[in-house]
Tab-separated table of C-alpha atoms and ligand atoms in Angstrom:
chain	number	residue	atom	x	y	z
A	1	UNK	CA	-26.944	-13.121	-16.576
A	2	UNK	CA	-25.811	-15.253	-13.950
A	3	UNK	CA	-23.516	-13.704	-11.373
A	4	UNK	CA	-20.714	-15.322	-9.300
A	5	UNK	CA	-20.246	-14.945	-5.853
A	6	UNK	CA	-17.015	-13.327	-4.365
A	7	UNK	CA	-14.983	-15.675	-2.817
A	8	UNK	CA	-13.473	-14.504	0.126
A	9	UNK	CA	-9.795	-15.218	1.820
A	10	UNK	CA	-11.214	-15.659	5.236
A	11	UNK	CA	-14.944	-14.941	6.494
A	12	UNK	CA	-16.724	-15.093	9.475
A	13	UNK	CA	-18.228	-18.682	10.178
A	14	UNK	CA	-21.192	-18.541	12.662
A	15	UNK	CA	-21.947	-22.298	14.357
A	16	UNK	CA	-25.756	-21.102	15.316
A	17	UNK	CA	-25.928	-20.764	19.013
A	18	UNK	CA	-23.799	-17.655	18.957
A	19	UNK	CA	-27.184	-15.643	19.189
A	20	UNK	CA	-28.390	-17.829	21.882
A	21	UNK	CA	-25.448	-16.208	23.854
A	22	UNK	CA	-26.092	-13.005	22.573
A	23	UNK	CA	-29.900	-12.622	23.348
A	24	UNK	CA	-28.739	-14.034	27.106
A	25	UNK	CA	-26.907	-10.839	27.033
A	26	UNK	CA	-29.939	-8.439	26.143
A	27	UNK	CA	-32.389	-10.056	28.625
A	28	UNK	CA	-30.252	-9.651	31.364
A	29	UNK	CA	-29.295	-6.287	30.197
A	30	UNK	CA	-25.525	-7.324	30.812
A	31	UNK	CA	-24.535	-4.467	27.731
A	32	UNK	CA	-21.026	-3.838	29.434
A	33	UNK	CA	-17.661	-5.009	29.600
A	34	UNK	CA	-18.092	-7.885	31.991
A	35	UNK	CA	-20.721	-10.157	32.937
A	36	UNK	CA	-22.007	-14.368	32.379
A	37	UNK	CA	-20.608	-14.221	28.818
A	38	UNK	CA	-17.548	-12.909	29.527
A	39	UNK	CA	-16.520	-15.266	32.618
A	40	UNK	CA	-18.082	-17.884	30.662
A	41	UNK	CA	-16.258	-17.544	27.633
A	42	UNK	CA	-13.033	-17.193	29.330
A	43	UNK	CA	-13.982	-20.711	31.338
A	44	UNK	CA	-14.571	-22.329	27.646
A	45	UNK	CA	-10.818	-21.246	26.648
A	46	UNK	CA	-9.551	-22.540	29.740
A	47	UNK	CA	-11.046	-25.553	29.245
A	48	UNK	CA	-9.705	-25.562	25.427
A	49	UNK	CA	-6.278	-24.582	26.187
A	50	UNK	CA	-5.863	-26.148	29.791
A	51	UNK	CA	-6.561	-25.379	33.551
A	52	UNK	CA	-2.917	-24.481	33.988
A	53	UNK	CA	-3.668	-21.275	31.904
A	54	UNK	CA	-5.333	-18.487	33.065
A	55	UNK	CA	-7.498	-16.325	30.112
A	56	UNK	CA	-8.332	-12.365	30.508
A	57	UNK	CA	-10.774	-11.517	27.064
A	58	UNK	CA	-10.027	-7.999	25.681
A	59	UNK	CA	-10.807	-6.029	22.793
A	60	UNK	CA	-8.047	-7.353	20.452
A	61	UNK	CA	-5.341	-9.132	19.925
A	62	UNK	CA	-3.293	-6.098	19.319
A	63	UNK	CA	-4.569	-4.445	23.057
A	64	UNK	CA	-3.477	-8.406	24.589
A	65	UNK	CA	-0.288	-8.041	23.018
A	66	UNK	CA	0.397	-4.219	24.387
A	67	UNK	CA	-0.447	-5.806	27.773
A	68	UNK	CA	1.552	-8.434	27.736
A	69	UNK	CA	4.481	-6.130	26.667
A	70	UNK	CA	3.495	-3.796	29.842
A	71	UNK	CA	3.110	-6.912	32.414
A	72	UNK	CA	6.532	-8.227	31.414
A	73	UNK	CA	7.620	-4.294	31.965
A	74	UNK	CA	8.957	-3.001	28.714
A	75	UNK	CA	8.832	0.891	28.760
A	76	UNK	CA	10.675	3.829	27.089
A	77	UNK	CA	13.827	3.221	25.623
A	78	UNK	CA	13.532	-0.609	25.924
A	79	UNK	CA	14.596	-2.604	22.652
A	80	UNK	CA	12.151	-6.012	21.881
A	81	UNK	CA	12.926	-8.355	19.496
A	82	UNK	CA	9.797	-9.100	17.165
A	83	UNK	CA	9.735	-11.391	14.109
A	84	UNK	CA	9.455	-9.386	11.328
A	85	UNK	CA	7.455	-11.846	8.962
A	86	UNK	CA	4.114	-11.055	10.422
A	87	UNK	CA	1.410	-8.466	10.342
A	88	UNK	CA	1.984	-4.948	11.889
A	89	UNK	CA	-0.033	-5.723	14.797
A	90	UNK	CA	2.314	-7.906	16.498
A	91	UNK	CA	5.221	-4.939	16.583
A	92	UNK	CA	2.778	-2.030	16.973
A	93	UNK	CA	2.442	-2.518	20.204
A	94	UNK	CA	6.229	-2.222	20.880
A	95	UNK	CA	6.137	1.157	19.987
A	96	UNK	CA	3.141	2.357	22.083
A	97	UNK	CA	5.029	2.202	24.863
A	98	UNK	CA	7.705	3.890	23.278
A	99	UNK	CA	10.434	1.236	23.227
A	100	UNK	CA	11.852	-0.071	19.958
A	101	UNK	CA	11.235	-3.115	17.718
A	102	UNK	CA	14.564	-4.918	16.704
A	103	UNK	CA	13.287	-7.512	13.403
A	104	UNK	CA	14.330	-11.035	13.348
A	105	UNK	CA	14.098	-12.647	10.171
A	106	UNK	CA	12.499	-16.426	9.210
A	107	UNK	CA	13.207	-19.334	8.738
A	108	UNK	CA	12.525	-22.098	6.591
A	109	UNK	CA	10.787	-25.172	7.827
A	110	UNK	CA	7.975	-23.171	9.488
A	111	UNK	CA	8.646	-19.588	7.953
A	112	UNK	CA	8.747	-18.449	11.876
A	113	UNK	CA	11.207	-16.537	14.044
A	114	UNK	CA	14.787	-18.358	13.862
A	115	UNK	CA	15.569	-19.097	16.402
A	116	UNK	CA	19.945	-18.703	14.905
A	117	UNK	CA	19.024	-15.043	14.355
A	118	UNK	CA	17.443	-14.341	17.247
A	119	UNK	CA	20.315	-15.640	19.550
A	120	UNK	CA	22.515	-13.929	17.074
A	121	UNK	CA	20.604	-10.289	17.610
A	122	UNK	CA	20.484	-10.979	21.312
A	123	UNK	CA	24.392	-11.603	21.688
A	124	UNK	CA	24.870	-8.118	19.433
A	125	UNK	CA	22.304	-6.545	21.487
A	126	UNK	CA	23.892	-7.700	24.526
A	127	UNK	CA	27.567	-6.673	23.476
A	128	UNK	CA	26.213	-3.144	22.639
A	129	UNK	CA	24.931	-2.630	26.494
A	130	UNK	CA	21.069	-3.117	25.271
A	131	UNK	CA	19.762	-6.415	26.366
A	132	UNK	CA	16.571	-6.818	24.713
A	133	UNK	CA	13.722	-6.659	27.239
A	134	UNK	CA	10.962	-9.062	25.324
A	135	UNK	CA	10.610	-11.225	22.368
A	136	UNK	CA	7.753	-11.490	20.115
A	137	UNK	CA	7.439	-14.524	18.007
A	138	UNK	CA	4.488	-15.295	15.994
A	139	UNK	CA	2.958	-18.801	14.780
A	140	UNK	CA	1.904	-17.297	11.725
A	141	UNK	CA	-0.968	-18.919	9.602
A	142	UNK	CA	-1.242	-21.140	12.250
A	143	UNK	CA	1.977	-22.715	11.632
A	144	UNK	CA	3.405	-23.694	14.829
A	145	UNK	CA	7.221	-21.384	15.397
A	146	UNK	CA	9.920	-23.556	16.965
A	147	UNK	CA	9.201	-22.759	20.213
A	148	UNK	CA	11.687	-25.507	21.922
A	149	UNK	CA	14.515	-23.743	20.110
A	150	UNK	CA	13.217	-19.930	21.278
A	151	UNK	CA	12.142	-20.878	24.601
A	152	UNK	CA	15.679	-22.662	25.105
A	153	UNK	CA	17.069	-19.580	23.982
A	154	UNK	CA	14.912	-17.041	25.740
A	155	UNK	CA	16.038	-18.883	28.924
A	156	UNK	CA	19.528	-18.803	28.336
A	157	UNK	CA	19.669	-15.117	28.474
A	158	UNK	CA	16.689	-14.265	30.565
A	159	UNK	CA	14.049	-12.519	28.489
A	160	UNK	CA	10.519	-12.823	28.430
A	161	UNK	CA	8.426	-14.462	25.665
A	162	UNK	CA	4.939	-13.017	24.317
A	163	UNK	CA	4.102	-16.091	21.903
A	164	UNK	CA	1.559	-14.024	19.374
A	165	UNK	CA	-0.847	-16.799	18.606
A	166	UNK	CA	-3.489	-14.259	17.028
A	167	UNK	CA	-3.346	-16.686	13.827
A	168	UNK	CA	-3.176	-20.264	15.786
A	169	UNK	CA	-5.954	-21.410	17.860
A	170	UNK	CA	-6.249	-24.992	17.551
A	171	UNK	CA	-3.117	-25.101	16.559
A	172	UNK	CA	-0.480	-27.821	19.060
A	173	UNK	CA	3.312	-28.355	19.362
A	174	UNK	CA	4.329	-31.049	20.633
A	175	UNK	CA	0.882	-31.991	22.019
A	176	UNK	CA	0.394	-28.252	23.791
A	177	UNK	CA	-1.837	-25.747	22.495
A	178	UNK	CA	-0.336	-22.947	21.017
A	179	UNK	CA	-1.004	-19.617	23.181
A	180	UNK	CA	0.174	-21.508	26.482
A	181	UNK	CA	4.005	-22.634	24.979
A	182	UNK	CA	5.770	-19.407	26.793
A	183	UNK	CA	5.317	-16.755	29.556
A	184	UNK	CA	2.480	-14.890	28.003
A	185	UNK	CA	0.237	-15.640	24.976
A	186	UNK	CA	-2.249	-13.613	23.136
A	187	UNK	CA	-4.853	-14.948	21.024
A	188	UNK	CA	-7.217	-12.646	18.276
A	189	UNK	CA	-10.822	-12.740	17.395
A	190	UNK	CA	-10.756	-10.577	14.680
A	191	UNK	CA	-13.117	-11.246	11.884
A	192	UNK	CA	-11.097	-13.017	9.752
A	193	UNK	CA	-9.674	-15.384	12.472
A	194	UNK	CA	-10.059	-18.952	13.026
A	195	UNK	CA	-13.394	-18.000	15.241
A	196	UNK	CA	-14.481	-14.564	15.552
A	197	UNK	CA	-16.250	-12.081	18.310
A	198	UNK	CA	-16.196	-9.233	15.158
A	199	UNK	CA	-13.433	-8.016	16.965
A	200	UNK	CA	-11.672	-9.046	20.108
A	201	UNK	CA	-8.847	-11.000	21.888
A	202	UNK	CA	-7.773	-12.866	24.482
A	203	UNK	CA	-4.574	-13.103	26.995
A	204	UNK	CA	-3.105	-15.915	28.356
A	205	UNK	CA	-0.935	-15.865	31.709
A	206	UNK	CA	1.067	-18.236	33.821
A	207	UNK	CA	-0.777	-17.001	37.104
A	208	UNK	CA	-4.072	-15.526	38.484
A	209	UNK	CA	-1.974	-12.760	39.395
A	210	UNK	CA	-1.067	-11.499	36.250
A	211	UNK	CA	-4.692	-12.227	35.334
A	212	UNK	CA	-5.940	-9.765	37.866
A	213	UNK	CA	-3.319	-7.517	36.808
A	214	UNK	CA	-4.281	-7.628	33.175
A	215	UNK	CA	-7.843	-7.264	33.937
A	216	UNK	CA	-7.243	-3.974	36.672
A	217	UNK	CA	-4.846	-2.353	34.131
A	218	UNK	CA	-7.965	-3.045	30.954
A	219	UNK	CA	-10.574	-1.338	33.103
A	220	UNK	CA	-9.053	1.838	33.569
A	221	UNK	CA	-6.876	0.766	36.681
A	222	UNK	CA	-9.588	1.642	39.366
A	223	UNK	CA	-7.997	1.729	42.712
A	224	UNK	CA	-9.719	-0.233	45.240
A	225	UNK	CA	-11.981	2.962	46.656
A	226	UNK	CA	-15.627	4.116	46.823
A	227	UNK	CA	-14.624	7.250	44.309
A	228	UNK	CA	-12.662	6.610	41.373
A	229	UNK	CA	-8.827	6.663	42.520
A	230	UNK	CA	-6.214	5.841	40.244
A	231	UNK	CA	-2.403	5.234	40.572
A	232	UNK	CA	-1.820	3.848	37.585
A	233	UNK	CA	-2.683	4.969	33.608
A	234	UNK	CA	-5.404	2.456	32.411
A	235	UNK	CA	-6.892	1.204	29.217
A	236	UNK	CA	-10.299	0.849	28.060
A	237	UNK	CA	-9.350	-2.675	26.713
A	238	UNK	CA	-12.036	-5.441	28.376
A	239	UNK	CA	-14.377	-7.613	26.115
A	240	UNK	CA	-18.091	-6.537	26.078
A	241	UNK	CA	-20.216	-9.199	27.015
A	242	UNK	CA	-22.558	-9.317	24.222
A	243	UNK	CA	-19.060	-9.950	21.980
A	244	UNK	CA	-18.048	-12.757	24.246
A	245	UNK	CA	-22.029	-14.118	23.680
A	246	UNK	CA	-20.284	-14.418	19.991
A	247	UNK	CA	-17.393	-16.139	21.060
A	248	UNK	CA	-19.259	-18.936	23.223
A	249	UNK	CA	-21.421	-19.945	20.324
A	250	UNK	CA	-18.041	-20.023	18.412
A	251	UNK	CA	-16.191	-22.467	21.029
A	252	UNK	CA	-18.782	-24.629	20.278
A	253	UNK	CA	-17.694	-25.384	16.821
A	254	UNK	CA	-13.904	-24.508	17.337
A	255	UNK	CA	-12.637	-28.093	16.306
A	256	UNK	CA	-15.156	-28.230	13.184
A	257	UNK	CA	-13.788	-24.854	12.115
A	258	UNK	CA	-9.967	-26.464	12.819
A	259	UNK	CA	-10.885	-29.463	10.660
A	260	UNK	CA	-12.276	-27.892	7.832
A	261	UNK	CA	-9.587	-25.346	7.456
A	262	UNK	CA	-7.081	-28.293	7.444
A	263	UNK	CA	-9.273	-30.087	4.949
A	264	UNK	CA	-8.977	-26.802	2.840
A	265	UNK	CA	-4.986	-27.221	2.729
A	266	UNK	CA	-5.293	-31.023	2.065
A	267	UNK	CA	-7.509	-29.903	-1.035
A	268	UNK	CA	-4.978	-27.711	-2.598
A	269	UNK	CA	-2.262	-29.733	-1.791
A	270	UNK	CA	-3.354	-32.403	-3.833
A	271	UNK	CA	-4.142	-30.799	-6.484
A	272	UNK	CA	-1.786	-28.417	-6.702
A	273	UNK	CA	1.210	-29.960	-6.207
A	274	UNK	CA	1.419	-31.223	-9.584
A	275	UNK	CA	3.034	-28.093	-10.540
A	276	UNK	CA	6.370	-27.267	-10.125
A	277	UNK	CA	6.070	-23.689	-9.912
A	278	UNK	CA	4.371	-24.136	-6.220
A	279	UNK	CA	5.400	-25.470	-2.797
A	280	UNK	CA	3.615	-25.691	-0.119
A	281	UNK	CA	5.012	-25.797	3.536
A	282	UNK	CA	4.205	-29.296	5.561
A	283	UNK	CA	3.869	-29.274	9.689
A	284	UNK	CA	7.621	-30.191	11.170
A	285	UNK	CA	6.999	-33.138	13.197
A	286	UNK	CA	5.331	-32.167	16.631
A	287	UNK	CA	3.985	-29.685	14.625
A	288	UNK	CA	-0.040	-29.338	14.477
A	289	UNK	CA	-1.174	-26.451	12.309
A	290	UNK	CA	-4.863	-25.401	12.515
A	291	UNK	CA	-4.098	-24.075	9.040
A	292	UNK	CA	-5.602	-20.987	9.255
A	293	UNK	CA	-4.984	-19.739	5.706
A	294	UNK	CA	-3.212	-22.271	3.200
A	295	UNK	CA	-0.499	-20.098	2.023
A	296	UNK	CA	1.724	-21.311	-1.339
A	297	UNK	CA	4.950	-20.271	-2.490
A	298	UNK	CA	5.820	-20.228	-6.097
A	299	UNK	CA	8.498	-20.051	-8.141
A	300	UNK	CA	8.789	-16.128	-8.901
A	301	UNK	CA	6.830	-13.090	-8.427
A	302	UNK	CA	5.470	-12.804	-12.060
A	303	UNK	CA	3.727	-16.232	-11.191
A	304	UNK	CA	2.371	-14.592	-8.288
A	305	UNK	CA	0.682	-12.312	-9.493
A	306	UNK	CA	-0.461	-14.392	-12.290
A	307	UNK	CA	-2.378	-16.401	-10.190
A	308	UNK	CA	-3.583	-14.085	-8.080
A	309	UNK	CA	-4.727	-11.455	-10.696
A	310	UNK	CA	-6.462	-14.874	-12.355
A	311	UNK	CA	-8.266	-15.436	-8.968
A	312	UNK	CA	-9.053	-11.638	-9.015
A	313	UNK	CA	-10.995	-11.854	-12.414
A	314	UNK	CA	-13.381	-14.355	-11.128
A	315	UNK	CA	-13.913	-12.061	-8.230
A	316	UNK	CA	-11.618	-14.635	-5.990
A	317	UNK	CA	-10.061	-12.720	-2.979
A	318	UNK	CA	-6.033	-13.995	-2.679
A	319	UNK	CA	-3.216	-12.073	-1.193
A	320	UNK	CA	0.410	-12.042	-1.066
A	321	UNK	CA	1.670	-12.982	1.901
A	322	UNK	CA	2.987	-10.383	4.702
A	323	UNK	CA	5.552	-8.136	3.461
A	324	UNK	CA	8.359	-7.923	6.735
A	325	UNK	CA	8.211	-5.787	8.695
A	326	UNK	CA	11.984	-4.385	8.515
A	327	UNK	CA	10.916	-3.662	4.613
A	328	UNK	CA	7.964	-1.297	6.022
A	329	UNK	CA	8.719	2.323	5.711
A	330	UNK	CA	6.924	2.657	9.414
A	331	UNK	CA	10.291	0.792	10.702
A	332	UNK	CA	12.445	1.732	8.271
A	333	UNK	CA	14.531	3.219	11.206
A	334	UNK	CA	14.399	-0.446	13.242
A	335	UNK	CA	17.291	-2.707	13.287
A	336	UNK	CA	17.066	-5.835	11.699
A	337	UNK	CA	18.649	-9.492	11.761
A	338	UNK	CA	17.657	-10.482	8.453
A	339	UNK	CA	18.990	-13.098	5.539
A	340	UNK	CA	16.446	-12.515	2.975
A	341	UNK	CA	13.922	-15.443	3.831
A	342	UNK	CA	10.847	-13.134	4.212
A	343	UNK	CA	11.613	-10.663	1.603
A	344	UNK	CA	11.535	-14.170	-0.939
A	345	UNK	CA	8.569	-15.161	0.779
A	346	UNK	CA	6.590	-11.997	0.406
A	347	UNK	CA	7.767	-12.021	-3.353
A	348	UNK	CA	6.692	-15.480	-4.572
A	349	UNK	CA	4.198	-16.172	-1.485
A	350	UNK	CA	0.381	-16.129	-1.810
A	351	UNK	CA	-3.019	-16.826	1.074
A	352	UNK	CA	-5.331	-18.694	-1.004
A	353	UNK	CA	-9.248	-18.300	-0.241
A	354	UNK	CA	-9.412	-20.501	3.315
A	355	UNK	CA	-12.462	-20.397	4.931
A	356	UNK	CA	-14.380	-22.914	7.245
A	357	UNK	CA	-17.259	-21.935	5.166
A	358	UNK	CA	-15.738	-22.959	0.912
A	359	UNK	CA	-18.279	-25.428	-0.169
A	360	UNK	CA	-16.837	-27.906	-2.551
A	361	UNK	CA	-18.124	-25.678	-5.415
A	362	UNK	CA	-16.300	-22.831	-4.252
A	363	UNK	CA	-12.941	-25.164	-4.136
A	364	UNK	CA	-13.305	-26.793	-7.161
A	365	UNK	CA	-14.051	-22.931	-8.659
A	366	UNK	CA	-10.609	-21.929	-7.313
A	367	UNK	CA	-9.019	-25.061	-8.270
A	368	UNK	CA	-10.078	-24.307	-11.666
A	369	UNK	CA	-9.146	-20.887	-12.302
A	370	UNK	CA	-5.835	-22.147	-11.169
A	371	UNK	CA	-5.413	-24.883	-13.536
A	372	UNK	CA	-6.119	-22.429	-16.219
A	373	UNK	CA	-3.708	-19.617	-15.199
A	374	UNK	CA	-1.892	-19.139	-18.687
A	375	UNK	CA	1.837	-21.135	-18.492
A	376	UNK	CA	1.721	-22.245	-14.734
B	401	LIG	C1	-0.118	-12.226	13.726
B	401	LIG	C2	-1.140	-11.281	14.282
B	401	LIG	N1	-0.859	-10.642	15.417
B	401	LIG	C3	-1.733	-9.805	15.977
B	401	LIG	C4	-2.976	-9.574	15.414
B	401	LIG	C5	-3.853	-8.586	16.053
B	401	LIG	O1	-5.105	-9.025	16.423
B	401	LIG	P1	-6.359	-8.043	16.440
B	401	LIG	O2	-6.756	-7.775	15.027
B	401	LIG	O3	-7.384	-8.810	17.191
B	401	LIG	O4	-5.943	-6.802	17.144
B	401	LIG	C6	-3.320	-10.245	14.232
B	401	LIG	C7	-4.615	-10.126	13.571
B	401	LIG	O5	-5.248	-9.212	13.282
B	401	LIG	C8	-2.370	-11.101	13.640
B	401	LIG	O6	-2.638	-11.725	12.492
């Protein structure tokens, strides 16, 4: 009997020279956390994202984010507002260095931070003697936030932006790339991202400074002596340099991977929106998604999960989308600014299968396990 393939939400798309990079790497011997690839690499991002940026690769997205937090200075006690309709990984870091993540809900054009909650939760904060000390806000699925509005806001009162663009390389707004809209940006290279080092990330700063800084405080913080001399606690957070071989190969095809994962949306759109039971979520003007994962909402939670238990039948990976974070019961302590657009997007919200990689067959598959989901 002939056997299907799974279908996957999100794999890993190689472009071909990735191992070119790689085997550089082993015949140099540079097997360490710094080396050609790894200046190299962060020269190709520079060049993506603009010479006005400066780009420190580290291990994650999540370790970029936890450094951003400690460059702008947030430490014990310190409240930071994080949008709450994202994964974990963008409020984690909050709580490594023991301050607390305050959740600000969605909203509807872009299902991103709103920016009339978060000024709301800042004035509240601000009345209660705890002025938030960052803000968080996440492009998620590559969906541009409105950064204008935040930034705007974020000046107003004077508190620092991490823009968590783990989910939107290749994404613009207004004509910038996102990752370089606000003081500090991170970017991710997990294996399900846009392009992938199997695991990694990347920082973005205003200055070489805060570079440096980034880079010092990822190597362990090694004081500037013979012997090793620290005055500061470090992290083991740097890219290796065989990883960043990976991610060379993969700026190389960075705009191919962009267009086919747009193409991807496109395809489900037009098919798909002949039902009323699903919406789909179009870019704002300005707004230039790389459409990481095409994400639908439909019209309840029992259609859902009758499409996505269809999908699951034929061995088709889909998932609902992220369930807030003030509904996790890891936060269930955290404040929250919340009006309920999240929680209705986790209930009737699904990631379709959105790979660089679907051939038509594997589209037209989905597409037609779709069209026969019972009373859609
Ligand atoms: C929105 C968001 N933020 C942060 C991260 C963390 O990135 P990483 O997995 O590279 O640590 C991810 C992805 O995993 C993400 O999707």
């Amino acid at each position: 009997m002939l056997t299907k393939t799974k279908i996957y939400l999100s794999s890993p798309h190689m472009g071909g020279n990735e191992q070119k990079y790689v085997n550089d790497a082993f015949e140099t011997n540079w097997i360490a956390p710094l080396g050609p690839n790894v200046n190299g690499f962060e020269d190709d991002i520079k060049s993506y994202l603009g010479f006005n940026n400066e780009v420190a690769v580290l291990s994650s997205g999540t370790a970029s984010i936890h450094l951003a937090l400690e460059l702008i200075g947030v430490s014990k006690g310190d409240e930071v507002l994080c949008q709450s309709f994202t994964f974990s990984a963008s409020a984690n870091p909050i709580m490594y260095l023991g301050a607390t993540p305050v959740f600000i809900d969605s909203e509807k054009d872009t299902w991103n931070m709103s920016p009339e909650l978060l000024e709301i939760a800042i004035k509240d904060r601000i009345e209660k003697n705890k002025k938030p000390k960052a803000i968080v806000a996440v492009h998620l699925y590559g969906m541009p936030y409105k950064a204008n509005e935040i930034n705007v806001i974020a000046k107003k009162y004077d508190i620092a932006v991490v823009e968590d663009s783990a989910e939107a390389l290749g994404s613009t707004y207004h004509d910038k790339a996102c990752g370089t809209l606000s003081d500090f940006g991170i970017l991710s290279f997990n294996g399900n991202k846009i392009i992938t080092t199997s695991g990694g990330g990347a920082l973005i700063t205003k200055t070489k400074a805060l570079k440096d800084k980034a880079v010092f405080l990822s190597t362990q913080a090694r004081d500037d002596a013979p012997h090793y001399q620290h005055s500061h606690v470090g992290y083991n957070y740097r890219m290796s340099n065989v990883l960043a071989g990976i991610g060379r190969g993969q700026m190389e095809v960075l705009d191919d991977r962009v267009a086919a994962r747009r193409a991807n949306y496109e395809f489900y759109k037009k098919h798909l929106s002949g039902f009323n039971t699903i919406e789909f979520v179009d870019e704002p003007a300005g707004s230039y998604s790389n459409r990481w994962i095409t994400c639908i909402k439909t019209d309840s939670f029992e259609t859902r999960e009758k499409i996505r238990l269809t999908l699951l039948e034929d061995d088709i990976e889909s998932r609902p989308l992220w369930k807030p974070m003030h509904t996790q019961p890891v936060f269930k302590d955290c404040l929250h600014f919340s009006d309920g657009t999240s929680e209705d997007l986790f209930e009737k919200g699904l990631c379709l299968p959105s790979g660089s990689n679907l051939t038509n067959d594997d589209l037209n598959r989905i597409l037609e396990i779709i069209n026969n989901t019972p009373n859609l």
